[in-house]
Coordinates of C-alpha atoms in Angstrom, one line a residue:
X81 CA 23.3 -11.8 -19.4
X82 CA 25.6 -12.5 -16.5
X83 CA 24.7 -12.9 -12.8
X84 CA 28.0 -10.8 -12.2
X85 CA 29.1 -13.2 -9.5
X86 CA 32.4 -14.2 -8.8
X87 CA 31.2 -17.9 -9.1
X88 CA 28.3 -17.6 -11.2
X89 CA 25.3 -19.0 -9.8
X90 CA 22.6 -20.7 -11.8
X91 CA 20.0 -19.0 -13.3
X92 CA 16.6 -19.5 -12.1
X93 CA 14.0 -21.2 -14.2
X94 CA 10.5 -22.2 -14.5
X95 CA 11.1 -25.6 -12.6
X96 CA 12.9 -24.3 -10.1
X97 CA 9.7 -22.2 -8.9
X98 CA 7.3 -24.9 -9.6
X99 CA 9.5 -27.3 -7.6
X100 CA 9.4 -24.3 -5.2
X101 CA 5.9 -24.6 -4.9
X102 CA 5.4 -27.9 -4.3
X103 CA 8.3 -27.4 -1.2
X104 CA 5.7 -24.8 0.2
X105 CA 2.4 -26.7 -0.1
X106 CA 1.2 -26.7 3.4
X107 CA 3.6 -23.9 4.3
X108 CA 3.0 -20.7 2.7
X109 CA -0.7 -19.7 1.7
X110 CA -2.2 -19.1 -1.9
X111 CA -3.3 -15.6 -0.9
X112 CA -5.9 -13.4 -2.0
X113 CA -6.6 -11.9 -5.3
X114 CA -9.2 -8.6 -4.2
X115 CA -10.4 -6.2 -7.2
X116 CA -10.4 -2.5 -6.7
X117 CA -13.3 -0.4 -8.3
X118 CA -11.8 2.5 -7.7
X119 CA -8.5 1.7 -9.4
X120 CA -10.2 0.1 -12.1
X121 CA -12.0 3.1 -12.4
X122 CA -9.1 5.2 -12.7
X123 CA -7.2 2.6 -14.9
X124 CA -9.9 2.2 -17.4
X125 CA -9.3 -1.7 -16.8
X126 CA -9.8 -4.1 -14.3
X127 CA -7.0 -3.8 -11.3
X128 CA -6.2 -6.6 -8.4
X129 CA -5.0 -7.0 -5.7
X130 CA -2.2 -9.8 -4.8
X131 CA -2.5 -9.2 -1.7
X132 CA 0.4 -10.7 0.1
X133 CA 0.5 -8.5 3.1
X134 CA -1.8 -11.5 4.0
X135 CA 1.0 -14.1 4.0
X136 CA 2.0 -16.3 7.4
X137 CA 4.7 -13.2 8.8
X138 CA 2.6 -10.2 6.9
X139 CA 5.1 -10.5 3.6
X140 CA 6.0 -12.5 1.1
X141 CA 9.2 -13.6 2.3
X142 CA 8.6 -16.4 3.8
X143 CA 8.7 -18.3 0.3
X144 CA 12.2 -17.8 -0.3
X145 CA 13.3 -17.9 3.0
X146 CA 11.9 -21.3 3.3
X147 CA 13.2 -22.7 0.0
X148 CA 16.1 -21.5 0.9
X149 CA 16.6 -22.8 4.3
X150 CA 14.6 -26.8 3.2
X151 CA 17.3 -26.6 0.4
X152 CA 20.5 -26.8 3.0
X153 CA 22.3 -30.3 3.7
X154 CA 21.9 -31.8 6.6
X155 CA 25.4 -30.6 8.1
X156 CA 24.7 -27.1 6.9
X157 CA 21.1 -27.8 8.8
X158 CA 23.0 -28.7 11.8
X159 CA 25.0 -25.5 11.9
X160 CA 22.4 -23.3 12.1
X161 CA 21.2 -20.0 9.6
X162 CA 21.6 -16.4 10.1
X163 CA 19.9 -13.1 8.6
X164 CA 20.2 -9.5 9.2
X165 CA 17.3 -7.3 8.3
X166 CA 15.1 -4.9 9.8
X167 CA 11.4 -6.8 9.4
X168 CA 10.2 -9.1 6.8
X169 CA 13.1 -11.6 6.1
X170 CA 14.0 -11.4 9.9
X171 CA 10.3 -13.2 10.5
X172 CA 10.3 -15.2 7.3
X173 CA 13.6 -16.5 8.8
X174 CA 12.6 -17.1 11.5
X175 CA 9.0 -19.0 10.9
X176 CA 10.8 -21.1 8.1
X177 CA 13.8 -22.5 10.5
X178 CA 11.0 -23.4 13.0
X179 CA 9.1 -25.4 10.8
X180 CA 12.1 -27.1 9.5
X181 CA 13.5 -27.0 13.0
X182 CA 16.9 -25.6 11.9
X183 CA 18.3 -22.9 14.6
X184 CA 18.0 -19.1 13.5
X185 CA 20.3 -15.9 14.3
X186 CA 18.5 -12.8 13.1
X187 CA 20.5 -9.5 13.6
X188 CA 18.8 -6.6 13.7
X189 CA 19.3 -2.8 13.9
X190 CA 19.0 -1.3 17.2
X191 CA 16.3 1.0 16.3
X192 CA 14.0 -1.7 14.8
X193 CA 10.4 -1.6 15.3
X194 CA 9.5 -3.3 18.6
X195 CA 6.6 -5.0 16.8
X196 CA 9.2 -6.4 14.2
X197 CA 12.0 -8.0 17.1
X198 CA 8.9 -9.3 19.0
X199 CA 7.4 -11.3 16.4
X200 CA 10.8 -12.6 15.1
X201 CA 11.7 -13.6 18.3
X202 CA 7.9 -15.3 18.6
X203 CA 8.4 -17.1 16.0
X204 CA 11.6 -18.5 17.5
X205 CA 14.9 -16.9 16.4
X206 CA 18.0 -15.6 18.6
X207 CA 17.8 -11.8 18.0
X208 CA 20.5 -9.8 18.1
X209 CA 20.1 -5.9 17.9
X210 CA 23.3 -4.3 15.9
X211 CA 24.4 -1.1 15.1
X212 CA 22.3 1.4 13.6
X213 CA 21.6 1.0 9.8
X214 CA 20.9 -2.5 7.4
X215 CA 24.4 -2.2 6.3
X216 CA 26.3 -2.7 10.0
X217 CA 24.0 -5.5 10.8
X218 CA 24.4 -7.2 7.4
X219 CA 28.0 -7.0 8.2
X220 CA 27.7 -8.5 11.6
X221 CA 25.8 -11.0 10.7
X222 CA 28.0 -12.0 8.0
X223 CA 31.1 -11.8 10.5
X224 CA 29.0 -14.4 12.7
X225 CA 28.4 -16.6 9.8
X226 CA 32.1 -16.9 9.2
X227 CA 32.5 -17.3 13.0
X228 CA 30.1 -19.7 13.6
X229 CA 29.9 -21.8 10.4
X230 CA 25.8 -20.9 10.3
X231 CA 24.7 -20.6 7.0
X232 CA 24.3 -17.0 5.9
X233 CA 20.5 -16.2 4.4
X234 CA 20.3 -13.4 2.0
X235 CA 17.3 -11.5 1.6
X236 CA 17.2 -11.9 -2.1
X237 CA 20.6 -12.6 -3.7
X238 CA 20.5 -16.5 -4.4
X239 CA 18.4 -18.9 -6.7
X240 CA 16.5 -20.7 -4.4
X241 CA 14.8 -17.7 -2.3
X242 CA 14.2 -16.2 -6.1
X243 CA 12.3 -19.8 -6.7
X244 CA 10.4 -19.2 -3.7
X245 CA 9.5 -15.8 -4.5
X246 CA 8.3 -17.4 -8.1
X247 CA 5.5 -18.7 -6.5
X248 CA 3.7 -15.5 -6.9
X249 CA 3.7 -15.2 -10.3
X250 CA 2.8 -18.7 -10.7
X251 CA -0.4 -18.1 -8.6
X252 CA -1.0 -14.7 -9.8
X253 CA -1.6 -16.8 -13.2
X254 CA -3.9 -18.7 -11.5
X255 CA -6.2 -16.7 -10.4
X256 CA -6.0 -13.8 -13.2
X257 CA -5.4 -15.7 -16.0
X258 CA -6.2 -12.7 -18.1
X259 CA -3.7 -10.4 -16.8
X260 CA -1.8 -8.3 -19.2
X261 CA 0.3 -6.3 -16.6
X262 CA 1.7 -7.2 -13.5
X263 CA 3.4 -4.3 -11.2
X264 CA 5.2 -5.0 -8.1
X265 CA 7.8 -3.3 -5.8
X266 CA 11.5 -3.8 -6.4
X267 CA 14.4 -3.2 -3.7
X268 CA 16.9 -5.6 -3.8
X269 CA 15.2 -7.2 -6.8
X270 CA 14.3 -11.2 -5.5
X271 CA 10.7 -10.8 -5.2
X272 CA 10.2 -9.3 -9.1
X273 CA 13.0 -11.6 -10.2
X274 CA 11.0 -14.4 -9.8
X275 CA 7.8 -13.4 -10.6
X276 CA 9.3 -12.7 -13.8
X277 CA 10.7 -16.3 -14.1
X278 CA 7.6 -18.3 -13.7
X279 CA 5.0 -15.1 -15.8
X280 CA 7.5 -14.9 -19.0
X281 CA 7.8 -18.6 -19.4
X282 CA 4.5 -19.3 -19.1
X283 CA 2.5 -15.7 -20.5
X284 CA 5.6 -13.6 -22.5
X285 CA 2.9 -11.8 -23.4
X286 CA 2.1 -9.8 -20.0
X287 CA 3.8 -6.8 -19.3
X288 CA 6.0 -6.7 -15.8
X289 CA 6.9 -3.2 -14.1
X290 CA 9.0 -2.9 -11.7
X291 CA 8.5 0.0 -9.0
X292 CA 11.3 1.9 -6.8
X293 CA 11.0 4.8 -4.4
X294 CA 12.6 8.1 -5.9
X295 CA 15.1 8.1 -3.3
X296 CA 16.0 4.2 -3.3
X297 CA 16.0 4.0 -7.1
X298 CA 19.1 1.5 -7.8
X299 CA 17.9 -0.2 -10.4
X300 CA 17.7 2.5 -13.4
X301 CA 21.0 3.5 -13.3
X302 CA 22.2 0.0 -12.4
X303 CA 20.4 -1.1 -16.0
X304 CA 21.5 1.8 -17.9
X305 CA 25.4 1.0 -16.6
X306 CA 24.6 -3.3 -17.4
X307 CA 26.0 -3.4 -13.8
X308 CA 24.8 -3.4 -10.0
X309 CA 25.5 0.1 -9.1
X310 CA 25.3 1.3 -5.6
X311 CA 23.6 4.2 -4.1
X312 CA 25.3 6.4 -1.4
X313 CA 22.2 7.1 0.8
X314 CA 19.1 5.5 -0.4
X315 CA 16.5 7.2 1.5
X316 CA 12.4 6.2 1.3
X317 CA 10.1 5.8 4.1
X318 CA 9.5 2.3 2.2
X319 CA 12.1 0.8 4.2
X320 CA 10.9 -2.9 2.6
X321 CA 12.4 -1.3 -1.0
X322 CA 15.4 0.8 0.7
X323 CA 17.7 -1.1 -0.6
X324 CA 21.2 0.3 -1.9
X325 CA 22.4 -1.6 -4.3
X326 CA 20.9 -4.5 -7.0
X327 CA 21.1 -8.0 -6.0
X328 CA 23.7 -9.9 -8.4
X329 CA 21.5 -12.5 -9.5
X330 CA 18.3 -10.8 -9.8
X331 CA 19.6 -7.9 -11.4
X332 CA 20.5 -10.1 -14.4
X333 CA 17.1 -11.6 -14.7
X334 CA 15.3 -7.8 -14.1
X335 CA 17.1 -6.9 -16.9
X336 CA 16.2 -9.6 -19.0
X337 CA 12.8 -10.4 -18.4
X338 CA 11.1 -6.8 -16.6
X339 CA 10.0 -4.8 -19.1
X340 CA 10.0 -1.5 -17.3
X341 CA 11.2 -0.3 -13.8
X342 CA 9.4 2.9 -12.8
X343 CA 10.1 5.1 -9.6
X344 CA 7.4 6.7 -7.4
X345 CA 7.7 9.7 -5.1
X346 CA 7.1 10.0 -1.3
X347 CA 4.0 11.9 -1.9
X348 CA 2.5 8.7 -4.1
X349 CA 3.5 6.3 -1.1
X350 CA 1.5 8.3 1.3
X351 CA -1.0 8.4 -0.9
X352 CA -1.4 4.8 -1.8
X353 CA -1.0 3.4 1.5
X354 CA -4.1 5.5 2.5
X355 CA -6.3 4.5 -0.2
X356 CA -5.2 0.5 0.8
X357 CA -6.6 1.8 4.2
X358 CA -9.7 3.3 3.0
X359 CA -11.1 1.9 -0.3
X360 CA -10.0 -1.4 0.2
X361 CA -9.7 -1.7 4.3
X362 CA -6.1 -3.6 3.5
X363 CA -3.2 -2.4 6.2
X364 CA -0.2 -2.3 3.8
X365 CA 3.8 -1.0 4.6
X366 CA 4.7 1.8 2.3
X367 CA 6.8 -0.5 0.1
X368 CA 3.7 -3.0 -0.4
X369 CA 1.6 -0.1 -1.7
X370 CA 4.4 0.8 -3.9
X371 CA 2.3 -0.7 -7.5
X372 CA -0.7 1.7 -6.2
X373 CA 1.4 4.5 -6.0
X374 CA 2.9 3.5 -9.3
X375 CA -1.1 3.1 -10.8
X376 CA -2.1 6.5 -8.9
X377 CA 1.2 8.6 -10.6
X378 CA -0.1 7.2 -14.2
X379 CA -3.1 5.6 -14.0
X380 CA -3.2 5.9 -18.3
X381 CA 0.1 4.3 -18.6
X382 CA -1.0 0.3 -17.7
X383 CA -3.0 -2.1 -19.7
X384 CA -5.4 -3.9 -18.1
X385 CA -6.7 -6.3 -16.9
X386 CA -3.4 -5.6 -13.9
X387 CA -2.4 -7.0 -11.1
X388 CA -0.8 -4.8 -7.7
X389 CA 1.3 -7.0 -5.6
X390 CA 0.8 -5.9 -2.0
X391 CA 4.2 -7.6 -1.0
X392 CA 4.0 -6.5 3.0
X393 CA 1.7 -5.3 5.8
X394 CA 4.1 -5.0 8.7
X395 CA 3.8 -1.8 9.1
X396 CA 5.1 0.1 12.9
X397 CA 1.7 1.9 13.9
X398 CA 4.4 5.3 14.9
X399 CA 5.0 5.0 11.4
X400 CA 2.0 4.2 9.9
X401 CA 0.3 7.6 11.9
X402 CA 3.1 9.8 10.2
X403 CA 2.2 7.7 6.7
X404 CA -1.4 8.2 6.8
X405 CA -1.0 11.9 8.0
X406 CA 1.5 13.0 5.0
X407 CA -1.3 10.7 2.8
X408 CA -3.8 13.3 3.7
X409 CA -1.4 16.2 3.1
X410 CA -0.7 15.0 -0.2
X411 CA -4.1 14.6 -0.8
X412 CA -5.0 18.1 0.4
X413 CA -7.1 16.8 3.1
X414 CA -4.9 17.9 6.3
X415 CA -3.8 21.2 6.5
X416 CA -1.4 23.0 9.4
X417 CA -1.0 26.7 10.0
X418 CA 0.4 29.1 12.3
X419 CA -1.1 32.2 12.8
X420 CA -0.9 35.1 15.8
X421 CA -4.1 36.7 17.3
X422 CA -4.3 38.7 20.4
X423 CA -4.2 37.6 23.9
X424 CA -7.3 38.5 25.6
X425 CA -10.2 36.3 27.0
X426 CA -12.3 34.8 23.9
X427 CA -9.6 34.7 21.6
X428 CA -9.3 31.7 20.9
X429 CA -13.1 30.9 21.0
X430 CA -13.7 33.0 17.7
X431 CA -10.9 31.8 15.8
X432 CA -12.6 28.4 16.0
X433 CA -15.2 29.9 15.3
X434 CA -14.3 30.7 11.9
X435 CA -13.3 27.3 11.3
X436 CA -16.3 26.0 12.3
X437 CA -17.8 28.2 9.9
X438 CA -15.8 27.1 6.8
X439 CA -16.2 23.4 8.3
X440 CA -12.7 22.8 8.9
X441 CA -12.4 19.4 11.7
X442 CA -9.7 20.9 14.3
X443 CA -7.4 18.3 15.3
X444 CA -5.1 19.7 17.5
X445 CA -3.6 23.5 18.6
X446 CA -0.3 24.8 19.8
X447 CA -0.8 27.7 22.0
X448 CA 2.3 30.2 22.7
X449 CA 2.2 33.1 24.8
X450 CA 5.5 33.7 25.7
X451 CA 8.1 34.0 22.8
X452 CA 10.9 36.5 22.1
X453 CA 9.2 36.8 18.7
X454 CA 5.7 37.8 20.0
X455 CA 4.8 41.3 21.1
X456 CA 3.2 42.6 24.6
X457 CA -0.4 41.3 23.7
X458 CA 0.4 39.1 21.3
X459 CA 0.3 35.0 20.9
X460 CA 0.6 32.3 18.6
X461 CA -1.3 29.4 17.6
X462 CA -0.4 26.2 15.7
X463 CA -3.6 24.3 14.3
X464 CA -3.3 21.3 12.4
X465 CA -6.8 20.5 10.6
X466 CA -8.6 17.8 8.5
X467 CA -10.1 19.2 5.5
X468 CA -11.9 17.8 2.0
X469 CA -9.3 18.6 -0.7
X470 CA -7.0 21.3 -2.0
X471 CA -9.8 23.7 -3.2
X472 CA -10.9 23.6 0.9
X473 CA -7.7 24.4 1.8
X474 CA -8.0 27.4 0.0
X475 CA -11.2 28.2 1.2
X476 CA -10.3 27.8 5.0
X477 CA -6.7 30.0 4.7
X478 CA -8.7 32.8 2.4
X479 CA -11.2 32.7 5.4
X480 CA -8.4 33.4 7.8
X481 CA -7.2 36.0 6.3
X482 CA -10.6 37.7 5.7
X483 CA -11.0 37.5 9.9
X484 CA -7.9 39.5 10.0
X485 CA -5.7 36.4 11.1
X486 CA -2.0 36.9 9.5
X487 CA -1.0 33.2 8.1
X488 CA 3.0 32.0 9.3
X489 CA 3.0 29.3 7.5

């Protein structure tokens, strides 16, 4: 297949990533491999955990970043290297051109995570914030590289970050040798790209899916056209796997090698992140706990033994409250209603009351007295609860109702 570049680049190969892992002995860790009983329960095989949200910068791209960067001659060195991205790559930049002592640009969107331009800038890059999506930064930094004659880093588009992401799969083989399935998170495609390098060269036999959030899914229509195609408004809270349009180069190797790209839905995100929480006490971004969602949605559909990759756990804590709180809607175990009682001394009391009867955990209420909407004696009340599952849901609205309390919504 071609690598539908302009200049075609070479394809990767199974010494490229070894060499890549000899570059990053010392640099990058050989991170954890963590069984889950609970998947494995629900898989009907064993299930692990590659549990990259573990790696130096909290992702896994650090590995290509530093290939990348130790691969540069010494005049491209002396020139400097620049990124644009909202997290991950910004720090795996920026910790790579430290070690090799190369200067680092990082653009970033103005409304990054604080968390995210702190630590890139700890780990000792020039940040500059610019405009306000991916795709206005990406072009700045671009326009800076062609300024400046720095040497531009992409995120996943070019052999030698796709090496370094190899490395996975090569250790992943090393510490499951028995895996028959392998699922990981695809956005711009480098990280699964060259897994599947260094895993189909070595085991042809083990199965690779690919996972994409429903509403950042390039990749399936990109490999039923046989061409990159671009999304107009990819749109995930998985911002690691929001990604718009197919890398050139790993797009030809996703469709040669992956056997099966699969797409998961908001709900599934939520839902794996909070069982990486809870069952196996792992902090993991949405798109890191992309495979779970991917094992949750179809839990029949995998052959086992499998391995997760958990590719990132920098995760904005804003964003991981609103994450962990859809997780329990999804999961029926947060429930909010509005409802209208009447205004008089006690009211409120005995509405609590019958939640505390049906053992519904209050979390917080909204109290309105003074609405066009609302008559003479009337007010409303906005209560957000923690239940224990759908069927307690049920229970707590039907015992609403039975106290006489009309239900909004």
């Amino acid at each position: 297949m071609s690598y539908g570049t302009a200049d075609p680049l070479p394809p990767v190969t199974l010494d490229d990533v070894r060499g890549a892992q000899k570059m990053l002995s010392g640099v990058a860790r050989m991170t954890a491999m963590e069984g889950s009983r609970h998947l494995s329960q629900l898989v009907g095989a064993p299930v692990h955990f590659k549990c990259e949200n573990l790696q130096r910068t909290g992702s896994f791209k650090l590995r290509g970043a530093y290939v990348r960067i130790a691969g540069l001659l010494p005049e491209e060195r002396a020139a400097g290297v620049v990124a644009a991205s909202a997290g991950n790559h910004a720090q795996g930049v920026a910790l790579a051109s430290s070690l090799l002592g190369v200067g680092s640009t990082v653009f970033m969107p103005k409304g990054a995570p604080l968390p995210k331009i702190s630590a890139t800038r700890e780990y000792g890059a020039e940040v500059r914030l610019h405009g306000q999506v991916v795709d206005e930064t990406l072009a700045a930094a671009q326009e800076y590289a062609a300024g400046t004659g720095a040497v531009f880093i992409h995120p996943f588009d070019h052999p030698d970050v796709i090496a370094g992401q190899g490395t996975v799969g090569l250790e992943i083989l090393e510490q499951c040798p028995e895996v028959r399935t392998i699922v990981v998170g695809i956005g711009g495609g480098g990280l699964a790209a060259g897994i599947a390098v260094a895993v189909k060269a070595l085991r042809p036999d083990v199965r690779i899916v690919g996972v994409q959030a429903a509403g950042a899914a390039a990749y399936p229509p990109s490999l039923a056209a046989g061409r990159p195609v671009a999304l107009e408004n990819p749109a995930t809270m998985a911002d690691g796997i929001r990604v718009g349009r197919p890398g050139d180069v790993p797009f030809g190797i996703i469709g040669d090698l992956v056997d099966e790209v699969r797409t998961v839905t908001e709900d599934e995100l939520s839902a794996a992140l909070l069982l990486c929480l809870e069952r196996a006490k792992l902090v993991v971004e949405p798109a890191g706990a992309s495979p779970v969602a991917a094992l949750l949605s179809e839990p029949g559909g995998f052959e086992g033994p499998v391995v997760a990759v958990l590719s990132g756990g920098n995760v904005d804590p804003v964003l991981m409250q609103r994450v962990l709180r859809h997780g329990m809607a999804a999961q029926g175990r947060y429930l909010a209603v509005r409802l209208r009682l009447t205004d008089r001394p006690g009211a409120l009391a005995t509405l609590l009351g019958v939640l505390s009867a049906v053992d519904a955990n209050v979390l917080d209420v909204s109290h309105v007295r003074t609405d066009p909407r609302l008559g003479l004696t009337e007010a409303e009340v906005e209560l957000h609860l923690e239940t224990k599952g759908p069927a307690h849901c049920a229970e707590v609205e039907q015992s609403l109702r039975e106290a006489g309390y009309p239900v909004i919504g």
